[in-house]
Tab-separated table of C-alpha atoms and ligand atoms in Angstrom:
chain	number	residue	atom	x	y	z
A	1299	MET	CA	0.057	0.287	-0.234
A	1300	ARG	CA	1.077	3.380	-0.969
A	1301	ILE	CA	0.698	6.098	1.649
A	1302	GLY	CA	1.570	9.886	1.168
A	1303	ILE	CA	1.504	12.189	4.215
A	1304	LEU	CA	1.248	15.927	4.270
A	1305	GLY	CA	4.261	17.295	6.129
A	1306	GLY	CA	7.881	15.345	6.724
A	1307	GLY	CA	7.992	16.010	10.346
A	1308	GLN	CA	8.517	13.430	13.820
A	1309	LEU	CA	5.073	12.591	13.256
A	1310	GLY	CA	5.461	11.464	9.511
A	1311	ARG	CA	8.687	9.663	10.677
A	1312	MET	CA	7.238	7.723	13.269
A	1313	LEU	CA	3.667	6.628	11.214
A	1314	ALA	CA	6.962	5.703	7.916
A	1315	ILE	CA	8.678	3.601	10.893
A	1316	ALA	CA	5.087	2.203	12.208
A	1317	GLY	CA	4.046	1.048	8.370
A	1318	HIS	CA	7.421	-0.053	7.123
A	1319	PRO	CA	6.636	-3.595	8.666
A	1320	LEU	CA	2.937	-3.521	7.279
A	1321	GLY	CA	4.128	-3.761	3.669
A	1322	MET	CA	3.363	0.079	3.267
A	1323	ASN	CA	6.009	2.722	1.277
A	1324	PHE	CA	5.267	6.262	1.972
A	1325	ARG	CA	6.118	9.565	-0.003
A	1326	VAL	CA	6.015	12.517	2.139
A	1327	MET	CA	5.379	16.597	0.955
A	1328	ASP	CA	6.658	18.767	2.973
A	1329	PRO	CA	8.191	22.622	1.876
A	1330	ALA	CA	11.683	21.666	3.548
A	1331	GLU	CA	14.760	20.721	1.439
A	1332	ARG	CA	15.208	18.277	4.346
A	1333	CYS	CA	12.914	16.688	7.014
A	1334	PRO	CA	12.551	14.041	9.677
A	1335	CYS	CA	11.224	11.963	6.937
A	1336	THR	CA	13.848	12.284	4.414
A	1337	SER	CA	15.443	9.027	5.067
A	1338	LEU	CA	12.289	7.348	5.366
A	1339	ALA	CA	10.188	7.880	2.477
A	1340	GLU	CA	10.403	9.607	-0.957
A	1341	HIS	CA	10.487	13.335	-0.105
A	1342	ILE	CA	8.539	16.198	-2.363
A	1343	ALA	CA	9.690	19.556	-1.248
A	1344	ALA	CA	7.371	21.768	-2.336
A	1345	ASP	CA	4.698	24.053	-0.890
A	1346	TYR	CA	1.547	23.060	0.039
A	1347	ARG	CA	0.184	25.710	-2.253
A	1348	ASP	CA	1.519	24.203	-5.403
A	1349	ASP	CA	-1.189	22.420	-7.537
A	1350	ALA	CA	1.214	21.120	-9.527
A	1351	ALA	CA	3.107	19.675	-6.772
A	1352	LEU	CA	0.182	18.363	-5.180
A	1353	ASP	CA	-0.792	16.433	-8.452
A	1354	ARG	CA	2.812	14.582	-8.780
A	1355	PHE	CA	2.273	13.816	-4.629
A	1356	ALA	CA	-1.374	12.534	-5.342
A	1357	HIS	CA	0.093	10.143	-8.712
A	1358	GLY	CA	-0.208	6.735	-7.512
A	1359	LEU	CA	-1.238	6.733	-3.822
A	1360	ASP	CA	-3.567	4.434	-1.824
A	1361	VAL	CA	-4.405	6.730	0.751
A	1362	VAL	CA	-3.576	10.259	1.606
A	1363	THR	CA	-3.029	11.431	5.315
A	1364	TYR	CA	-1.884	14.375	7.795
A	1365	GLU	CA	0.775	14.592	9.995
A	1366	PHE	CA	0.581	18.866	10.090
A	1367	GLU	CA	-2.495	20.254	11.230
A	1368	ASN	CA	-1.828	23.956	9.145
A	1369	VAL	CA	-1.936	22.410	5.903
A	1370	PRO	CA	-4.080	24.631	3.621
A	1371	ILE	CA	-7.560	23.178	3.736
A	1372	GLU	CA	-7.031	23.954	-0.037
A	1373	ALA	CA	-4.622	21.486	-0.581
A	1374	VAL	CA	-6.408	18.767	1.092
A	1375	THR	CA	-9.865	19.313	-0.958
A	1376	ARG	CA	-8.043	19.190	-4.256
A	1377	LEU	CA	-5.766	15.896	-3.035
A	1378	ALA	CA	-9.267	14.591	-1.987
A	1379	THR	CA	-10.568	14.560	-5.549
A	1380	ARG	CA	-8.074	12.294	-6.301
A	1381	VAL	CA	-7.509	10.170	-3.900
A	1382	PRO	CA	-9.175	9.275	-0.719
A	1383	VAL	CA	-8.029	11.602	2.192
A	1384	TRP	CA	-8.145	10.611	5.756
A	1385	PRO	CA	-8.976	11.942	8.412
A	1386	PRO	CA	-11.739	13.796	6.459
A	1387	PRO	CA	-10.714	17.461	5.259
A	1388	GLU	CA	-14.031	18.878	7.318
A	1389	ALA	CA	-12.644	17.210	10.972
A	1390	LEU	CA	-9.033	19.212	9.887
A	1391	ALA	CA	-11.509	22.356	9.222
A	1392	VAL	CA	-12.323	22.199	12.673
A	1393	GLY	CA	-9.200	21.564	13.998
A	1394	GLN	CA	-7.578	24.368	12.524
A	1395	ASP	CA	-10.311	26.678	14.215
A	1396	ARG	CA	-10.589	27.161	17.764
A	1397	LEU	CA	-14.431	28.439	17.816
A	1398	ARG	CA	-15.355	25.536	15.613
A	1399	GLU	CA	-14.103	23.593	18.077
A	1400	LYS	CA	-15.928	24.568	20.817
A	1401	THR	CA	-18.892	24.784	18.997
A	1402	LEU	CA	-18.612	21.645	17.931
A	1403	PHE	CA	-18.041	20.581	21.836
A	1404	ARG	CA	-21.076	22.364	22.757
A	1405	ASP	CA	-23.417	20.970	19.916
A	1406	LEU	CA	-22.079	17.571	21.417
A	1407	GLY	CA	-22.808	18.577	25.087
A	1408	ILE	CA	-19.449	18.364	25.896
A	1409	ALA	CA	-18.288	20.718	28.724
A	1410	THR	CA	-15.994	23.437	27.933
A	1411	THR	CA	-14.996	26.979	28.706
A	1412	ARG	CA	-17.486	29.582	27.910
A	1413	PHE	CA	-16.316	31.731	24.921
A	1414	ALA	CA	-16.901	34.584	22.461
A	1415	PRO	CA	-15.188	35.194	19.388
A	1416	ALA	CA	-13.819	38.612	18.830
A	1417	SER	CA	-12.667	40.600	15.454
A	1418	SER	CA	-11.884	43.982	16.129
A	1419	LEU	CA	-10.605	46.180	19.102
A	1420	ASP	CA	-14.321	46.728	19.782
A	1421	GLU	CA	-15.524	43.295	19.690
A	1422	LEU	CA	-12.799	42.442	22.065
A	1423	VAL	CA	-13.592	44.632	25.054
A	1424	ALA	CA	-16.971	43.623	24.228
A	1425	ALA	CA	-15.951	39.652	24.709
A	1426	VAL	CA	-13.869	40.428	27.423
A	1427	ALA	CA	-16.579	41.776	29.648
A	1428	SER	CA	-19.228	39.287	28.946
A	1429	ILE	CA	-16.440	36.387	29.590
A	1430	GLY	CA	-15.174	37.989	32.751
A	1431	THR	CA	-11.430	38.345	34.054
A	1432	PRO	CA	-9.182	36.412	34.181
A	1433	CYS	CA	-8.975	34.896	30.512
A	1434	VAL	CA	-7.600	33.904	27.928
A	1435	VAL	CA	-7.618	35.515	24.312
A	1436	LYS	CA	-6.335	33.006	21.427
A	1437	THR	CA	-5.778	33.064	17.941
A	1438	ARG	CA	-8.329	31.035	16.397
A	1439	ARG	CA	-5.904	29.516	13.824
A	1440	MET	CA	-2.396	28.750	13.894
A	1441	GLY	CA	-1.431	28.639	17.187
A	1442	TYR	CA	0.535	25.695	18.779
A	1443	ASP	CA	2.932	25.008	21.774
A	1444	GLY	CA	1.250	27.703	23.369
A	1445	LYS	CA	2.127	30.749	20.999
A	1446	GLY	CA	-0.541	33.102	19.875
A	1447	GLN	CA	-2.151	33.543	22.970
A	1448	ALA	CA	-2.012	35.693	25.879
A	1449	VAL	CA	-3.603	35.754	29.410
A	1450	LEU	CA	-5.652	38.806	30.419
A	1451	PRO	CA	-5.466	39.118	34.644
A	1452	GLU	CA	-8.400	39.789	36.815
A	1453	ASN	CA	-9.577	43.314	36.235
A	1454	ALA	CA	-7.452	44.039	33.369
A	1455	ASP	CA	-8.217	47.733	32.096
A	1456	SER	CA	-8.485	49.004	28.361
A	1457	ASN	CA	-4.313	49.466	28.140
A	1458	ALA	CA	-4.209	45.639	28.689
A	1459	ILE	CA	-6.985	44.672	26.130
A	1460	ALA	CA	-5.166	46.987	23.634
A	1461	ARG	CA	-2.297	45.778	24.319
A	1462	VAL	CA	-3.449	41.808	23.786
A	1463	TRP	CA	-4.961	43.047	20.744
A	1464	ARG	CA	-2.142	44.761	18.743
A	1465	GLU	CA	-0.064	41.626	19.877
A	1466	LEU	CA	-2.322	38.765	18.637
A	1467	ALA	CA	-3.854	40.518	15.545
A	1468	GLY	CA	-0.575	40.939	14.070
A	1469	ASP	CA	0.077	37.050	14.986
A	1470	SER	CA	-3.340	36.327	13.588
A	1471	ARG	CA	-3.564	38.208	10.028
A	1472	GLY	CA	0.908	39.181	10.161
A	1473	SER	CA	-0.687	42.867	9.855
A	1474	SER	CA	1.809	45.861	9.924
A	1475	ASN	CA	-0.858	47.879	11.438
A	1476	PRO	CA	-2.601	45.710	13.691
A	1477	LEU	CA	-5.301	48.232	15.320
A	1478	THR	CA	-6.698	49.322	11.990
A	1479	THR	CA	-7.529	45.586	10.538
A	1480	THR	CA	-9.768	42.905	11.987
A	1481	ALA	CA	-8.694	39.870	13.115
A	1482	ASP	CA	-9.972	36.310	14.452
A	1483	LEU	CA	-9.505	35.805	18.158
A	1484	ILE	CA	-11.118	33.946	20.488
A	1485	VAL	CA	-11.463	34.921	24.381
A	1486	GLU	CA	-11.759	32.004	27.084
A	1487	GLU	CA	-12.600	31.619	30.509
A	1488	PHE	CA	-9.551	31.000	32.186
A	1489	VAL	CA	-9.729	27.516	33.903
A	1490	PRO	CA	-7.678	27.586	37.470
A	1491	PHE	CA	-6.932	23.570	36.290
A	1492	ASP	CA	-5.658	20.726	38.803
A	1493	ALA	CA	-4.298	18.912	35.814
A	1494	GLU	CA	-4.231	18.265	32.173
A	1495	ALA	CA	-5.928	15.394	30.302
A	1496	SER	CA	-5.830	13.982	26.807
A	1497	VAL	CA	-7.296	10.737	25.491
A	1498	ILE	CA	-6.261	9.541	21.987
A	1499	ALA	CA	-8.718	7.193	20.122
A	1500	VAL	CA	-9.059	5.449	16.566
A	1501	ARG	CA	-12.114	5.147	14.454
A	1502	SER	CA	-11.724	2.855	11.411
A	1503	ARG	CA	-13.475	2.764	7.896
A	1504	ALA	CA	-15.732	0.434	9.090
A	1505	GLY	CA	-16.699	3.081	12.293
A	1506	GLU	CA	-15.102	0.679	15.041
A	1507	VAL	CA	-13.926	2.900	17.451
A	1508	ARG	CA	-11.266	2.297	20.227
A	1509	ALA	CA	-9.636	4.649	22.600
A	1510	TYR	CA	-6.564	4.621	24.280
A	1511	PRO	CA	-6.366	4.854	28.418
A	1512	LEU	CA	-6.610	8.664	29.532
A	1513	VAL	CA	-3.395	10.606	29.387
A	1514	ARG	CA	-2.195	13.133	32.023
A	1515	ASN	CA	0.190	15.980	30.963
A	1516	GLU	CA	2.735	18.569	32.133
A	1517	HIS	CA	4.138	21.447	30.317
A	1518	ARG	CA	6.364	23.756	30.570
A	1519	SER	CA	6.739	27.168	28.551
A	1520	GLY	CA	3.484	25.970	26.730
A	1521	ILE	CA	5.490	22.877	25.581
A	1522	LEU	CA	4.769	19.369	26.457
A	1523	ARG	CA	7.258	18.117	29.006
A	1524	HIS	CA	5.790	14.883	30.324
A	1525	SER	CA	2.827	12.877	29.555
A	1526	ARG	CA	2.276	9.419	32.138
A	1527	ALA	CA	-0.791	6.698	31.127
A	1528	PRO	CA	-3.036	5.372	32.577
A	1529	PHE	CA	-4.417	9.001	34.330
A	1530	HIS	CA	-3.512	9.199	38.143
A	1531	GLY	CA	-4.645	11.321	40.578
A	1532	TRP	CA	-3.215	14.475	41.037
A	1533	SER	CA	-2.852	14.787	45.198
A	1534	GLY	CA	-5.378	13.159	48.056
A	1535	SER	CA	-6.703	9.492	47.261
A	1536	ALA	CA	-10.497	11.247	46.707
A	1537	GLU	CA	-9.104	12.554	43.490
A	1538	ILE	CA	-7.198	8.945	42.220
A	1539	GLY	CA	-10.668	7.717	42.617
A	1540	ALA	CA	-12.206	10.091	40.424
A	1541	ALA	CA	-9.743	9.265	37.880
A	1542	GLY	CA	-12.117	6.498	36.510
A	1543	GLY	CA	-14.842	8.131	36.442
A	1544	ILE	CA	-12.869	11.178	34.181
A	1545	ALA	CA	-11.532	8.283	31.898
A	1546	ASP	CA	-15.024	6.951	30.871
A	1547	ARG	CA	-16.276	10.425	30.124
A	1548	ALA	CA	-13.492	11.291	28.289
A	1549	THR	CA	-13.633	8.187	25.826
A	1550	GLU	CA	-17.582	8.696	25.627
A	1551	SER	CA	-16.768	12.342	24.247
A	1552	VAL	CA	-14.121	10.991	21.998
A	1553	ALA	CA	-16.482	8.409	20.145
A	1554	ASP	CA	-19.321	11.268	19.806
A	1555	ILE	CA	-16.679	13.424	18.044
A	1556	LEU	CA	-15.381	10.840	15.929
A	1557	GLU	CA	-19.170	9.725	14.942
A	1558	ARG	CA	-20.049	13.263	14.377
A	1559	LEU	CA	-16.712	14.142	11.921
A	1560	SER	CA	-17.609	10.682	10.126
A	1561	TYR	CA	-14.069	10.575	11.137
A	1562	VAL	CA	-11.053	7.703	9.967
A	1563	GLY	CA	-7.853	7.563	12.286
A	1564	VAL	CA	-6.456	8.596	15.303
A	1565	LEU	CA	-8.149	11.548	16.888
A	1566	ALA	CA	-6.468	13.592	20.017
A	1567	VAL	CA	-8.870	15.857	22.402
A	1568	GLU	CA	-7.005	17.464	25.325
A	1569	PHE	CA	-9.281	18.527	28.641
A	1570	PHE	CA	-9.044	20.822	31.878
A	1571	VAL	CA	-9.633	18.273	34.676
A	1572	HIS	CA	-11.190	20.785	37.090
A	1573	ALA	CA	-12.557	19.854	40.337
A	1574	GLY	CA	-13.141	16.047	39.733
A	1575	ARG	CA	-14.734	17.442	36.049
A	1576	LEU	CA	-13.212	17.204	32.160
A	1577	ILE	CA	-13.472	20.477	30.406
A	1578	ALA	CA	-12.774	20.190	26.717
A	1579	ASN	CA	-10.011	22.388	25.486
A	1580	GLU	CA	-8.810	21.225	21.724
A	1581	ILE	CA	-9.091	18.676	18.988
A	1582	ALA	CA	-5.816	17.480	16.795
A	1583	PRO	CA	-7.202	15.660	13.513
A	1584	ARG	CA	-3.903	13.618	13.491
A	1585	VAL	CA	-1.360	11.252	15.697
A	1586	HIS	CA	-0.677	13.665	18.781
A	1587	ASN	CA	2.561	14.268	20.945
A	1588	THR	CA	0.530	12.914	23.916
A	1589	GLY	CA	-0.035	9.341	22.448
A	1590	HIS	CA	3.794	8.684	21.593
A	1591	TRP	CA	4.084	6.444	24.932
A	1592	THR	CA	1.665	4.099	22.978
A	1593	ILE	CA	4.344	3.106	20.863
A	1594	GLU	CA	6.050	0.942	23.364
A	1595	GLY	CA	3.175	1.323	26.236
A	1596	SER	CA	0.316	-0.194	24.797
A	1597	ALA	CA	-0.599	-3.058	23.090
A	1598	CYS	CA	-0.757	-1.569	19.245
A	1599	GLY	CA	0.892	2.246	19.061
A	1600	GLN	CA	-1.147	5.162	17.339
A	1601	PHE	CA	1.134	4.980	14.704
A	1602	GLU	CA	-0.119	1.557	13.889
A	1603	ASN	CA	-3.490	2.174	14.758
A	1604	HIS	CA	-3.757	5.648	12.254
A	1605	LEU	CA	-2.588	3.340	9.417
A	1606	ARG	CA	-4.483	0.053	9.994
A	1607	ALA	CA	-7.539	2.739	9.881
A	1608	ILE	CA	-6.709	5.009	7.055
A	1609	GLY	CA	-5.546	1.203	4.993
A	1610	ALA	CA	-8.797	0.059	5.973
A	1611	LEU	CA	-7.075	-3.067	7.863
A	1612	PRO	CA	-8.421	-4.546	11.145
A	1613	LEU	CA	-7.575	-2.000	14.524
A	1614	GLY	CA	-5.062	-3.216	17.074
A	1615	ALA	CA	-5.465	-2.812	21.003
A	1616	THR	CA	-5.294	0.008	22.576
A	1617	ALA	CA	-5.163	-1.579	26.247
A	1618	MET	CA	-1.787	-0.937	28.068
A	1619	ARG	CA	0.967	-3.478	26.488
A	1620	PHE	CA	0.770	-5.385	29.721
A	1621	PRO	CA	-1.712	-5.511	32.805
A	1622	GLY	CA	-0.408	-2.955	35.576
A	1623	ALA	CA	1.460	-1.287	33.367
A	1624	SER	CA	1.983	2.455	33.490
A	1625	ALA	CA	3.949	4.594	30.865
A	1626	SER	CA	5.528	8.059	30.487
A	1627	MET	CA	6.673	9.922	27.888
A	1628	VAL	CA	9.469	12.397	28.321
A	1629	ASN	CA	9.804	14.915	25.582
A	1630	LEU	CA	13.541	16.151	24.680
A	1631	VAL	CA	13.349	20.191	23.889
A	1632	GLY	CA	15.854	22.315	22.630
A	1633	GLY	CA	18.888	19.259	22.197
A	1634	TRP	CA	19.219	15.435	23.981
A	1635	PRO	CA	21.284	14.192	26.960
A	1636	ASP	CA	23.972	11.393	25.858
A	1637	PRO	CA	21.706	8.302	24.543
A	1638	ALA	CA	23.913	5.961	26.397
A	1639	ARG	CA	22.938	7.413	29.934
A	1640	ILE	CA	19.424	7.135	29.291
A	1641	LEU	CA	19.649	4.011	28.330
A	1642	GLU	CA	21.766	3.407	31.431
A	1643	GLU	CA	16.862	3.036	32.196
A	1644	PRO	CA	16.602	-0.531	30.863
A	1645	THR	CA	12.945	0.270	30.696
A	1646	ALA	CA	13.519	3.671	28.895
A	1647	HIS	CA	13.334	3.820	24.953
A	1648	LEU	CA	14.911	6.423	23.184
A	1649	HIS	CA	13.406	8.476	20.318
A	1650	LEU	CA	15.606	10.830	18.493
A	1651	TYR	CA	13.730	12.617	15.281
A	1652	GLY	CA	16.958	13.302	12.895
A	1653	LYS	CA	16.586	17.204	13.934
A	1654	SER	CA	19.116	19.825	14.203
A	1655	PRO	CA	18.756	21.362	18.552
A	1656	ARG	CA	17.262	24.380	18.336
A	1657	PRO	CA	15.494	26.627	21.504
A	1658	GLY	CA	12.248	25.204	21.732
A	1659	ARG	CA	12.346	22.903	19.549
A	1660	LYS	CA	10.782	18.990	19.911
A	1661	VAL	CA	14.267	16.806	18.756
A	1662	GLY	CA	12.721	13.396	20.658
A	1663	HIS	CA	11.182	12.088	23.738
A	1664	VAL	CA	12.041	8.888	25.606
A	1665	THR	CA	9.425	6.553	26.967
A	1666	VAL	CA	9.624	4.678	30.134
A	1667	VAL	CA	6.994	1.456	30.450
A	1668	ALA	CA	7.338	-0.168	33.672
A	1669	GLY	CA	4.656	-1.176	36.911
A	1670	HIS	CA	3.648	1.108	39.303
A	1671	ALA	CA	5.825	0.450	41.842
A	1672	GLN	CA	8.854	1.348	39.384
A	1673	ILE	CA	7.042	4.207	37.071
A	1674	ASP	CA	8.092	7.253	39.284
A	1675	ARG	CA	11.910	6.074	39.875
A	1676	ALA	CA	12.453	5.692	36.318
A	1677	THR	CA	10.289	8.248	35.020
A	1678	ARG	CA	12.332	10.656	37.474
A	1679	ARG	CA	15.819	9.766	36.131
A	1680	VAL	CA	14.585	10.109	32.688
A	1681	GLN	CA	13.107	13.602	33.367
A	1682	ASP	CA	16.466	14.678	35.076
A	1683	LEU	CA	18.445	13.884	31.951
A	1684	ALA	CA	15.996	15.544	29.778
A	1685	ASP	CA	15.534	18.733	32.279
A	1686	ALA	CA	19.448	19.288	31.780
A	1687	SER	CA	19.525	19.479	28.089
A	1688	TRP	CA	16.383	21.282	27.706
A	1689	ALA	CA	17.023	24.789	25.905
B	2936	AMP	P1	-3.641	25.690	23.739
B	2936	AMP	O1	-2.684	26.024	22.862
B	2936	AMP	O2	-5.275	25.898	23.519
B	2936	AMP	O3	-3.602	23.783	24.210
B	2936	AMP	O4	-3.265	26.147	25.150
B	2936	AMP	C1	-1.317	25.856	25.789
B	2936	AMP	C2	-1.760	25.809	27.094
B	2936	AMP	O5	-2.080	26.965	27.470
B	2936	AMP	C3	-2.890	24.767	27.918
B	2936	AMP	O6	-2.059	23.597	27.364
B	2936	AMP	C4	-3.072	25.406	28.726
B	2936	AMP	O7	-2.072	25.322	29.987
B	2936	AMP	C5	-2.668	27.092	28.709
B	2936	AMP	N1	-4.772	27.498	28.808
B	2936	AMP	C6	-4.944	27.269	27.623
B	2936	AMP	N2	-6.507	27.983	27.545
B	2936	AMP	C7	-6.761	27.946	29.157
B	2936	AMP	C8	-7.291	28.562	29.789
B	2936	AMP	N3	-9.025	28.739	29.379
B	2936	AMP	N4	-7.551	28.428	30.733
B	2936	AMP	C9	-6.458	28.110	31.734
B	2936	AMP	N5	-5.129	27.641	30.971
B	2936	AMP	C10	-5.208	27.635	29.757
């Protein structure tokens, strides 16, 4: 089977690594001359808006998927006229727009933050007044790793709102004079969350849905630092007991979203956990950083299951690798420690993405799989090494 991937980053690389044993071949399209997929796939280096390159890319492929959320929707819809594209382009359009994501949650009865859109400074002032402070102002599109957002503190005045408008309207439209332009922003209630969580699930072309155990996530400077599965309590035994209940609700929510979007492939949904309740924040219509632990930590990882789904193959089991297993995934950001030091921890699996080090850049990750009794010690050991090279 010949699979096309839009985007040639580490997610594409891990898709290709998972697909080669299944007899799959890969072609990626990515504007960069070299990318993490170059050594594992045929690489067409071209802009996503280059129609001739898109046609060359599509030629002879059985199915197309994407690993980069900000590919232009026009590129995906053009490809869909020639070759099946999964997840469906509609899911990508929703995932690219925070307003459409939140509206979808609300339509499905999934708890989310209160929100209001704003496309001018006047609308932003009105939206902040209706949501109240503190609140979070975000660009509707193109935000990632905490970029394109700002927090307005309690009792923020009109000067603070104007400052946020200038900052984000520039991000949103690249305008040199943001005060006179329009911009697509969203204002969200600030959630003083106890923890962050995500669920990764997969839906097959036949409509079968399987979800991985709920994951607990920890960010640093807006970048994912650590994921742990299954989700465990954040303090005290009452919360630990509640974790089972929220995991079930997360699974129900993701199943509803998959059905509504007639989805095929892997989808991630991110949540805040506040006072024992889940509050949906966003979706990612692709394999996801908070699911990297599934490669070694579950029976069949997210990358293989995504390929099975889009390739019309039966899905693999999403349970933990062995009964009583826990998995931790630690991101390597900006640089990486000596591989030999990481692998001194016998339960650790190292993934380097073939990227050059740069501050704030995800260059690899380490997954630790161990029993509940060993996981904390093994995770700490890896985290100490990762923290020392974090840039
Ligand atoms: P996002 O790009 O929406 O995933 O936001 C990046 C990070 O900012 C999240 O992981 C949270 O830590 C924080 N954040 C985003 N939205 C909110 C919110 N409404 N309330 C509190 N924290 C938020």
